mmCIF file of C-alpha atoms and ligand atoms in Angstrom:
data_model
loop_
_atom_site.group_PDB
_atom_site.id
_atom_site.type_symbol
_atom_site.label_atom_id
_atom_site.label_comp_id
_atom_site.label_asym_id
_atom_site.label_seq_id
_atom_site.Cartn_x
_atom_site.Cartn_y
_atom_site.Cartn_z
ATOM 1 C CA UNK A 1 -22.661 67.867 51.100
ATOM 2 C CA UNK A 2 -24.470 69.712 48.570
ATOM 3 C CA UNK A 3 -28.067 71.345 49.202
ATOM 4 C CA UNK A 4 -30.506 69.574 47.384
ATOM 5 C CA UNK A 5 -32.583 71.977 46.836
ATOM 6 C CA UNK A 6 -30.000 74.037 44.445
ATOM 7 C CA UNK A 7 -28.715 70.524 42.844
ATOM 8 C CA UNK A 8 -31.636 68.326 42.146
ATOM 9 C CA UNK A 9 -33.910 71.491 41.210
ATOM 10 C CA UNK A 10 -33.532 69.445 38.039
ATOM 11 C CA UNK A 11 -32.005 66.306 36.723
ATOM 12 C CA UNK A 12 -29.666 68.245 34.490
ATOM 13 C CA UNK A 13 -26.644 67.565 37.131
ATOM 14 C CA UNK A 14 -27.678 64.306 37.775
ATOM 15 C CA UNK A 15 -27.614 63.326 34.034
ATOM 16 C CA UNK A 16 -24.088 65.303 33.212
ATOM 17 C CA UNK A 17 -23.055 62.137 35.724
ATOM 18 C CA UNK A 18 -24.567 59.597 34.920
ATOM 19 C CA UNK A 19 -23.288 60.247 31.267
ATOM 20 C CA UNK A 20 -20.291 59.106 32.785
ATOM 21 C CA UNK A 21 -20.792 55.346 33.836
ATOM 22 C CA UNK A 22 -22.066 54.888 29.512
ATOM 23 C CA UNK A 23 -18.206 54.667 29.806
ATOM 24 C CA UNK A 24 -17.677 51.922 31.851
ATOM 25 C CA UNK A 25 -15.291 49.085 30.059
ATOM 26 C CA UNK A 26 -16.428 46.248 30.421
ATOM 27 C CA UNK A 27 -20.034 47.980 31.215
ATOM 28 C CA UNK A 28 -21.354 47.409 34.466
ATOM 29 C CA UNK A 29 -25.249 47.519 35.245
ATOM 30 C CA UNK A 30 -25.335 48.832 38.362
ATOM 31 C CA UNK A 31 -29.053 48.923 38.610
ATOM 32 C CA UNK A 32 -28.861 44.881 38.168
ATOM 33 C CA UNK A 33 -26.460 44.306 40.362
ATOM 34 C CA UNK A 34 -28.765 46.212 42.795
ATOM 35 C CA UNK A 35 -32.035 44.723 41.878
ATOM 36 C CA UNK A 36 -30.308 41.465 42.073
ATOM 37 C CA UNK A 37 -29.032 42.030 45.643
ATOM 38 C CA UNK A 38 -32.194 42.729 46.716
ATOM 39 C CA UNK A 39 -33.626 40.091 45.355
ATOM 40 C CA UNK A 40 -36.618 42.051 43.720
ATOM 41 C CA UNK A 41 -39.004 39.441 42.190
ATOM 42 C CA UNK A 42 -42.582 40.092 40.356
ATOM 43 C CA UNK A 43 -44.199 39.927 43.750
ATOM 44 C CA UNK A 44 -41.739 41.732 45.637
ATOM 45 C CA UNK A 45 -43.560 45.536 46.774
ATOM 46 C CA UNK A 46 -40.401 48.228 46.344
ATOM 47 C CA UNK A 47 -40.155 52.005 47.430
ATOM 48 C CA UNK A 48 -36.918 53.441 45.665
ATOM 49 C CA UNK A 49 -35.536 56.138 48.213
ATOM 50 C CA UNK A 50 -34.653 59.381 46.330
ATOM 51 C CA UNK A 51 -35.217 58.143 42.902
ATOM 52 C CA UNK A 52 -33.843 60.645 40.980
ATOM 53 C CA UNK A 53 -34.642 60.244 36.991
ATOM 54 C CA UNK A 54 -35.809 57.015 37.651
ATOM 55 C CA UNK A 55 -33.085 54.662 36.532
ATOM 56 C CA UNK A 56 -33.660 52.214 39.228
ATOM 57 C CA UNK A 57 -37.597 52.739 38.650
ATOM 58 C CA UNK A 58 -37.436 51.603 35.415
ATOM 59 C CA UNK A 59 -35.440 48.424 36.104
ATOM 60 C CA UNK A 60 -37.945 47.484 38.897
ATOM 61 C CA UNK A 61 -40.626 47.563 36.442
ATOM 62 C CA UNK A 62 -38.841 45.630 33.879
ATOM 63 C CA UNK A 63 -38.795 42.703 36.378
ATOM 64 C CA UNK A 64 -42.610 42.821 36.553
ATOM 65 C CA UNK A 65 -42.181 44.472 40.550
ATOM 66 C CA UNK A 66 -45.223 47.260 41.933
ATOM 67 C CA UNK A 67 -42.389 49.909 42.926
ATOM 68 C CA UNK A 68 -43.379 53.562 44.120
ATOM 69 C CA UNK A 69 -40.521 56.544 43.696
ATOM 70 C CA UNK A 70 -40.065 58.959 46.406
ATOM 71 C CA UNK A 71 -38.263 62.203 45.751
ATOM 72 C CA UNK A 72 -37.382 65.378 47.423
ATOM 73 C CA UNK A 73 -37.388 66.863 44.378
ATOM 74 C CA UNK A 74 -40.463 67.497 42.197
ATOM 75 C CA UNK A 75 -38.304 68.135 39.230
ATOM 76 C CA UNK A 76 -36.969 64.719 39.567
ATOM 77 C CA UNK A 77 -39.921 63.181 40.152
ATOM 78 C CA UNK A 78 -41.293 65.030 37.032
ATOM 79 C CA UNK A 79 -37.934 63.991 34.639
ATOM 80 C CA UNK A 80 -39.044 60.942 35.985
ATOM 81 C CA UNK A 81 -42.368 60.787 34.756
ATOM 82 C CA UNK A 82 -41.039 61.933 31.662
ATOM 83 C CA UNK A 83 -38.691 59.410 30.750
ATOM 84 C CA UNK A 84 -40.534 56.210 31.976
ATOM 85 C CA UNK A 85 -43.544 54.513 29.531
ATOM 86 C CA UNK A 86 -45.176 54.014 32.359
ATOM 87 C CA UNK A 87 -45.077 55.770 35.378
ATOM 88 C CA UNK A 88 -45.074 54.156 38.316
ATOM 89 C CA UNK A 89 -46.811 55.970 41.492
ATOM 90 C CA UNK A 90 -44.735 58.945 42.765
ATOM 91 C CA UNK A 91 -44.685 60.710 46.197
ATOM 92 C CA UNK A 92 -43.005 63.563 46.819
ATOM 93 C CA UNK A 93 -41.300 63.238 50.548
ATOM 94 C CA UNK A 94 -38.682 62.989 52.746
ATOM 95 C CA UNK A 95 -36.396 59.628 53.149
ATOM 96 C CA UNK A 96 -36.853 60.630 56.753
ATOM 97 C CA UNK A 97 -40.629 60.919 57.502
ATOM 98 C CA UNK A 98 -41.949 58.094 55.140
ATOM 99 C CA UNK A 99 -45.467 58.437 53.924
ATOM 100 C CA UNK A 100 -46.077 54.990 54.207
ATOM 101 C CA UNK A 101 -47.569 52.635 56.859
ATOM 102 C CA UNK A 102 -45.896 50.199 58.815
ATOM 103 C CA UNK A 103 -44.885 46.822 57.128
ATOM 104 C CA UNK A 104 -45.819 48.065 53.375
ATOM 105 C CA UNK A 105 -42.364 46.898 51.571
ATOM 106 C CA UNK A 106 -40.740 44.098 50.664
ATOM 107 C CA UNK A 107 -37.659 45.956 49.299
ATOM 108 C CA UNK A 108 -36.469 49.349 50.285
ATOM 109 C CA UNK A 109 -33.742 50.771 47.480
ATOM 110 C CA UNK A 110 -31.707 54.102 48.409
ATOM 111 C CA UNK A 111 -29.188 54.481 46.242
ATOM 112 C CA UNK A 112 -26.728 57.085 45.932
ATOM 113 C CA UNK A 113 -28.834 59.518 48.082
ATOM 114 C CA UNK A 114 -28.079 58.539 51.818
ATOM 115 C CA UNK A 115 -25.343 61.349 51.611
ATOM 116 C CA UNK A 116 -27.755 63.939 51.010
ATOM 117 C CA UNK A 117 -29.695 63.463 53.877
ATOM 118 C CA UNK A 118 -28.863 65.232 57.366
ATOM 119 C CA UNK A 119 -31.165 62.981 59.586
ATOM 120 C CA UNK A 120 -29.864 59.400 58.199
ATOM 121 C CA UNK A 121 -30.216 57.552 61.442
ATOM 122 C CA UNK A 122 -33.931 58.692 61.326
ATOM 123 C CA UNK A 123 -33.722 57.755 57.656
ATOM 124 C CA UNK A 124 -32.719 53.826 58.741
ATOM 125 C CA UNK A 125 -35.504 53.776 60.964
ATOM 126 C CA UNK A 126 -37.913 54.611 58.571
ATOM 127 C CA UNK A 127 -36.607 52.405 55.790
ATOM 128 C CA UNK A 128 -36.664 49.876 58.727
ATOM 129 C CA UNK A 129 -40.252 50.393 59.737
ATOM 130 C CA UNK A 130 -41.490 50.134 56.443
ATOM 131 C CA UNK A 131 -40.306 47.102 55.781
ATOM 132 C CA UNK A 132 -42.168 43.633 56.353
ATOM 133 C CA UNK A 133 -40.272 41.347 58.336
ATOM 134 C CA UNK A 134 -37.578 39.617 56.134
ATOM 135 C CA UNK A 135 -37.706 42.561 53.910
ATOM 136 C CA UNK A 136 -34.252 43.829 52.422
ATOM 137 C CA UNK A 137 -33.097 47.427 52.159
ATOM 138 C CA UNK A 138 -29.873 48.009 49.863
ATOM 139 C CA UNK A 139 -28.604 51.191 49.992
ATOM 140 C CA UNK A 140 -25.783 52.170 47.609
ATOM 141 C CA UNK A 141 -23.355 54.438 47.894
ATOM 142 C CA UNK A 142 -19.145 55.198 46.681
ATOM 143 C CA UNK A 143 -15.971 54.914 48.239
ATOM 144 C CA UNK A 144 -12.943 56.137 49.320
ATOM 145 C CA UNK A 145 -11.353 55.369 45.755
ATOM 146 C CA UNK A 146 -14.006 56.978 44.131
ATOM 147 C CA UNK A 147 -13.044 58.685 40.305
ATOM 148 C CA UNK A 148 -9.764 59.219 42.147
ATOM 149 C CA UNK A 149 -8.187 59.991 38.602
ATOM 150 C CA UNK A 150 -10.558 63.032 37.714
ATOM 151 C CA UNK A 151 -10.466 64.335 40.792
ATOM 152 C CA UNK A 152 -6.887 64.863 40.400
ATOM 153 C CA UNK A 153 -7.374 66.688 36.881
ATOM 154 C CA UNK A 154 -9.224 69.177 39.265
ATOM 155 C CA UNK A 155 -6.704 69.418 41.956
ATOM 156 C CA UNK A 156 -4.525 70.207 39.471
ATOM 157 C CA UNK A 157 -6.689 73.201 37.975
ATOM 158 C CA UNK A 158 -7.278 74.283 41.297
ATOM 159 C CA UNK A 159 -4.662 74.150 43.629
ATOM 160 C CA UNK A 160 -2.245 77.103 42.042
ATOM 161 C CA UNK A 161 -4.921 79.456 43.974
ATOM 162 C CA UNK A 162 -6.162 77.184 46.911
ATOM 163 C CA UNK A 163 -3.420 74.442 47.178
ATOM 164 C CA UNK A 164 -4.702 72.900 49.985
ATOM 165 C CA UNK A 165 -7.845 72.068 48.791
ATOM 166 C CA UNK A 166 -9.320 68.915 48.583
ATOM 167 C CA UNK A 167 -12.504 67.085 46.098
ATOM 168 C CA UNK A 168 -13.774 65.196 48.879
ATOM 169 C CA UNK A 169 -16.293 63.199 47.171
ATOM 170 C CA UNK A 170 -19.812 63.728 48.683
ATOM 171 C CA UNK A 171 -20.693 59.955 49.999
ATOM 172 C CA UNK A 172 -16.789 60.059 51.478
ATOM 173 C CA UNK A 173 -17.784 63.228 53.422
ATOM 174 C CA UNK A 174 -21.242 61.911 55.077
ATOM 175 C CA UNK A 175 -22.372 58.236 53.791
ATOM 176 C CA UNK A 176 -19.456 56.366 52.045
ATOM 177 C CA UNK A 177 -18.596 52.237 51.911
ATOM 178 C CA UNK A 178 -16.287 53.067 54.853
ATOM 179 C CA UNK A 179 -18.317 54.971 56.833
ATOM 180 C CA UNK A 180 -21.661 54.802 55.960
ATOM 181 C CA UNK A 181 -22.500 51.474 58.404
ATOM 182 C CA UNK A 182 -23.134 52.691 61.413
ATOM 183 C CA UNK A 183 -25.927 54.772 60.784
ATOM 184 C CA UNK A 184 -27.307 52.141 59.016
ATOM 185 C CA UNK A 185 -26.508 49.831 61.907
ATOM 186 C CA UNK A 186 -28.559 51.801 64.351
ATOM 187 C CA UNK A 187 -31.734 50.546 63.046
ATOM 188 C CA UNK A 188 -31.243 46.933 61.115
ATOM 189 C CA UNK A 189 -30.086 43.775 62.744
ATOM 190 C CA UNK A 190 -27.496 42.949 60.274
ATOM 191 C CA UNK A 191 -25.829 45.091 57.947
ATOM 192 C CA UNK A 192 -23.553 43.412 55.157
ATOM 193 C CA UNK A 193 -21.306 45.995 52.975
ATOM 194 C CA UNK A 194 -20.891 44.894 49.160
ATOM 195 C CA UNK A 195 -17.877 45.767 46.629
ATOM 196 C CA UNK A 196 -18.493 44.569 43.475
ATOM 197 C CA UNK A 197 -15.706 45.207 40.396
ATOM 198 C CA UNK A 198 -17.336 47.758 38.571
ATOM 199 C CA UNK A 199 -14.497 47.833 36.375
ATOM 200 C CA UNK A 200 -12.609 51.232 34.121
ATOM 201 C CA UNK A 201 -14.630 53.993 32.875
ATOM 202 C CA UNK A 202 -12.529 54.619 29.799
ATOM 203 C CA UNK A 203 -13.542 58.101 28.007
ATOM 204 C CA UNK A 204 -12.649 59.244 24.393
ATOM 205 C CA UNK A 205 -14.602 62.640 25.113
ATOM 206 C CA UNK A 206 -13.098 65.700 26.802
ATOM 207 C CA UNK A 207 -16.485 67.230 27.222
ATOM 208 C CA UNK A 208 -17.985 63.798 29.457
ATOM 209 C CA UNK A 209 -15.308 64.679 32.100
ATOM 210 C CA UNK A 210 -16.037 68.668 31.454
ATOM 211 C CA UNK A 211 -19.990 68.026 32.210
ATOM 212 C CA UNK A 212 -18.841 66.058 34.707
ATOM 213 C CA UNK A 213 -16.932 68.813 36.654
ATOM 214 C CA UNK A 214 -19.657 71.332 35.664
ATOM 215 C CA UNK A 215 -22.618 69.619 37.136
ATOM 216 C CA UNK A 216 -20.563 69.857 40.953
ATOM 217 C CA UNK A 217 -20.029 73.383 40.401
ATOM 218 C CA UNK A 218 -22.924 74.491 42.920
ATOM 219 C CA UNK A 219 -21.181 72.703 45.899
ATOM 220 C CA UNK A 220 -17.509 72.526 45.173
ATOM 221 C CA UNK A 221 -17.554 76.532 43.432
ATOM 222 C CA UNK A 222 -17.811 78.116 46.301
ATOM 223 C CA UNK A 223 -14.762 76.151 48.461
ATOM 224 C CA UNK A 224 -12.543 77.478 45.632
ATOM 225 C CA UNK A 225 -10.557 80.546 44.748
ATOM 226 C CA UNK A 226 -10.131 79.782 40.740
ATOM 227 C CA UNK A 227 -13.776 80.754 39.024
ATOM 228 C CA UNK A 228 -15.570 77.125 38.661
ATOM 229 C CA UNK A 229 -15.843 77.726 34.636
ATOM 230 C CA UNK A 230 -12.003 78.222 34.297
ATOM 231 C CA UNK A 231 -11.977 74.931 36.417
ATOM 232 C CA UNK A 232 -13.907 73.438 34.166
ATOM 233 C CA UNK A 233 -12.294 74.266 30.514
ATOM 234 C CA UNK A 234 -8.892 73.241 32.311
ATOM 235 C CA UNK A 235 -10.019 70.207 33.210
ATOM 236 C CA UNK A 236 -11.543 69.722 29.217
ATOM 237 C CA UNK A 237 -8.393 70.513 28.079
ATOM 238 C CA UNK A 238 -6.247 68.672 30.737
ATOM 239 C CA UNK A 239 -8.550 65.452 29.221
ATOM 240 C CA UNK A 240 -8.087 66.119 26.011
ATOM 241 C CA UNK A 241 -4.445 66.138 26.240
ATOM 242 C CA UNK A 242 -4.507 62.678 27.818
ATOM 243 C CA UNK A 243 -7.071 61.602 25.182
ATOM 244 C CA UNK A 244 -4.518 63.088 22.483
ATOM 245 C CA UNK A 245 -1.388 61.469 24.144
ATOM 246 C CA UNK A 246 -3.006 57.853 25.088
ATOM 247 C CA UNK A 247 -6.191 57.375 23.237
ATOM 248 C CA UNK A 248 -8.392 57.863 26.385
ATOM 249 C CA UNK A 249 -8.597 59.283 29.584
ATOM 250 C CA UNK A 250 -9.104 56.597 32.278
ATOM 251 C CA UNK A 251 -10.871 56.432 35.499
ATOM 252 C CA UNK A 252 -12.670 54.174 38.002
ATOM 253 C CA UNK A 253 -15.494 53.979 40.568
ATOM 254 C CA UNK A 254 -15.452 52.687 43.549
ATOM 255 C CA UNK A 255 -19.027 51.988 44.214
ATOM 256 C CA UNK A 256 -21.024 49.336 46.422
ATOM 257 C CA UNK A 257 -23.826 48.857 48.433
ATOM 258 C CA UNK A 258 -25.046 47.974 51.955
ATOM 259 C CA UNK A 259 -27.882 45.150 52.433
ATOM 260 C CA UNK A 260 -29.852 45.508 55.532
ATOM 261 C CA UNK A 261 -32.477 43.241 57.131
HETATM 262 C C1 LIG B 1 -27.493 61.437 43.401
HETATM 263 S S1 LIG B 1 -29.239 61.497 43.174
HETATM 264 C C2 LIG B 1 -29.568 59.767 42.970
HETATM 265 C C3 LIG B 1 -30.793 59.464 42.148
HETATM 266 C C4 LIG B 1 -31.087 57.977 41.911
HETATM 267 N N1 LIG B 1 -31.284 57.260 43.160
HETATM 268 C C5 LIG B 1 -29.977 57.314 41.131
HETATM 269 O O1 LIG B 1 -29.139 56.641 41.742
HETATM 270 O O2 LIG B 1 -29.921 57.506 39.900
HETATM 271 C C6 LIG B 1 -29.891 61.819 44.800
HETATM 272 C C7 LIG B 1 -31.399 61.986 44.844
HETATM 273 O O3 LIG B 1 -31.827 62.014 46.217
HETATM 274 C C8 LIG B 1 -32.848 63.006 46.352
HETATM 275 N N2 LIG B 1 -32.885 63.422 47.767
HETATM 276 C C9 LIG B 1 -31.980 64.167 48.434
HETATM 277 N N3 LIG B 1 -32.334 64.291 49.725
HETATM 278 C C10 LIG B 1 -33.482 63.586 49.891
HETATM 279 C C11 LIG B 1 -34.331 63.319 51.006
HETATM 280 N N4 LIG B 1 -34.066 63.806 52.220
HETATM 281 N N5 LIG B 1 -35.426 62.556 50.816
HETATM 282 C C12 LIG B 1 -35.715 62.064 49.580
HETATM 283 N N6 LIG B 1 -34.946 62.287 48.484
HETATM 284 C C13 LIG B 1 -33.849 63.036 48.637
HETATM 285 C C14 LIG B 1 -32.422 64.094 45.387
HETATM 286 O O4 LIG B 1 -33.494 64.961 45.049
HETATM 287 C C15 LIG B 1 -31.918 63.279 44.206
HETATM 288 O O5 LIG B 1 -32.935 62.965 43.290
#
C-alpha cells in the first residue's frame, strides 16, 4: 500500500483518478450514494476521515450538514481549502488518534482511505468512540473487480520483463469489500457491506487512462522491471488503439461501502 506521505504530498495523483469516474456511463454520484447511506441531514454533525480534495466535504455542505475534514496530508487539506467556497473547519491528524472528544459525531465518513492506514483496527475504534450512540460510520472502499480492464492494459506493458507480476489494487491488498469487515467488525456492533451498480466508465481519451497509470507510479514503479514512463505511453497507446478500433475503451469499478453502527 502506498506511503502517503510520497502520494498525497499533493492532490495531483488523487485528481489524475478521480478524472476517471467523469467517465462513468450512466454517471454515478458516488458522494450521494454515500451521503445518502449515511443518512446525513442538516442537523447531522460529520467528520470526513481522510478527506482528500474535499469531494465528500463539499457534498456535506450542500445538504446544509456542520462537517469537519481531517487529513494526513496538509497539501490535501490545503487543495481543499482551495477548491471549496467555503471552507469548512480542517484538522490535520491521524484516522487513528482522533482529535475529537467522545460522542462528538453523528456521522463518521472514511472513504477510500481505510487502505492507507496501518493501524485500522485502532482506526474503528476511534471512528467508534467518536460517534454518539446511533451514529453511522460508512466507510467506502473497492473490490476485487476493481478497473479489472485497465489493469490488464498494464499487465500487458509489463509482464514481457516481470511476467509474474501482478496490479493488485491497493483496497484489495489491505481494506477491500471482501476483506475489509473484520477490522471494521472489531469495534461496531453491526457491520453491513453495500454494492451498489456503479455502472461502465466508458473513455474516448487515451491520456485519462495514461494519467491514470501515471499517478500509481510512486507505488507500483518500483515492483517493476520496465521504467514506469514506458509503462505509461504503452498503456496510452494500447488505449488509443482500442479507442481507434471500437470507439472507446471500457472499464468498470467495483466500488461499495461498509455502514457501521
Ligand atoms: C484515496 S485518498 C481519498 C480522498 C477522499 N476521501 C476521496 O474519496 O476523494 C486517501 C486520503 O487519505 C489520507 N490519509 C492517508 N492515511 C491517513 C491517515 N492515517 N489518517 C488520515 N488521513 C489519511 C490521504 O492523505 C488522502 O488524502
Amino acid at each position: 500500500v502506498p506511503d502517503s506521505s510520497t502520494q498525497y504530498v499533493t492532490d495531483r495523483n488523487l485528481v489524475a483518478r478521480q478524472r476517471l469516474w467523469d467517465h462513468q456511463d450512466p454517471p454515478f454520484d458516488v458522494v450521494a450514494w454515500t451521503l445518502d447511506l449515511a443518512g446525513v441531514t442538516p442537523s447531522t454533525p460529520v467528520v470526513d476521515v481522510g478527506c482528500g480534495n474535499g469531494h465528500y466535504l463539499a457534498g456535506v455542505r450542500d445538504r446544509g450538514a456542520w462537517v469537519v475534514g481531517l487529513d494526513l496530508s496538509i497539501g490535501m487539506l490545503t487543495a481543499a481549502q482551495t477548491s471549496l467556497s467555503i471552507s469548512p473547519a480542517m484538522v490535520a491528524a491521524d484516522a487513528a488518534a482522533l482529535p475529537f472528544p467522545d460522542r462528538t459525531f453523528g456521522v463518521v465518513l472514511a472513504p477510500h482511505m481505510l487502505y492507507h492506514v496501518p493501524a485500522r483496527r485502532a482506526a474503528a475504534a476511534e471512528f467508534r468512540r467518536v460517534l454518539v450512540p446511533g451514529g453511522v460510520c460508512v466507510a467506502v472502499t473497492n473490490g476485487a473487480r476493481h478497473i479489472a480492464s485497465l489493469r490488464a492494459l498494464v499487465h500487458e506493458a509489463v509482464r514481457q520483463d516481470s511476467p509474474d507480476w501482478v496490479m493488485m489494487d491497493w483496497a484489495v491488498q489491505a481494506f477491500s469489500l471482501e476483506n475489509g469487515g473484520e477490522a471494521l467488525e472489531s469495534a461496531f456492533d453491526e457491520v453491513r457491506c453495500v454494492r451498489p451498480d456503479a455502472g461502465r466508465v466508458v473513455i474516448r481519451d487515451a491520456s485519462v487512462v495514461a494519467d491514470y497509470v501515471a499517478s500509481v507510479g510512486d507505488h507500483y514503479g518500483p515492483e517493476v522491471e520496465r521504467p514506469w514512463p514506458e509503462v505509461v505511453e504503452e498503456v496510452r497507446r494500447s488505449a488509443q488503439r482500442v479507442i481507434d478500433t471500437e470507439g472507446a475503451f471500457v472499464t468498470a469499478g467495483d466500488v461499495g461501502a461498509f455502514v457501521c453502527r
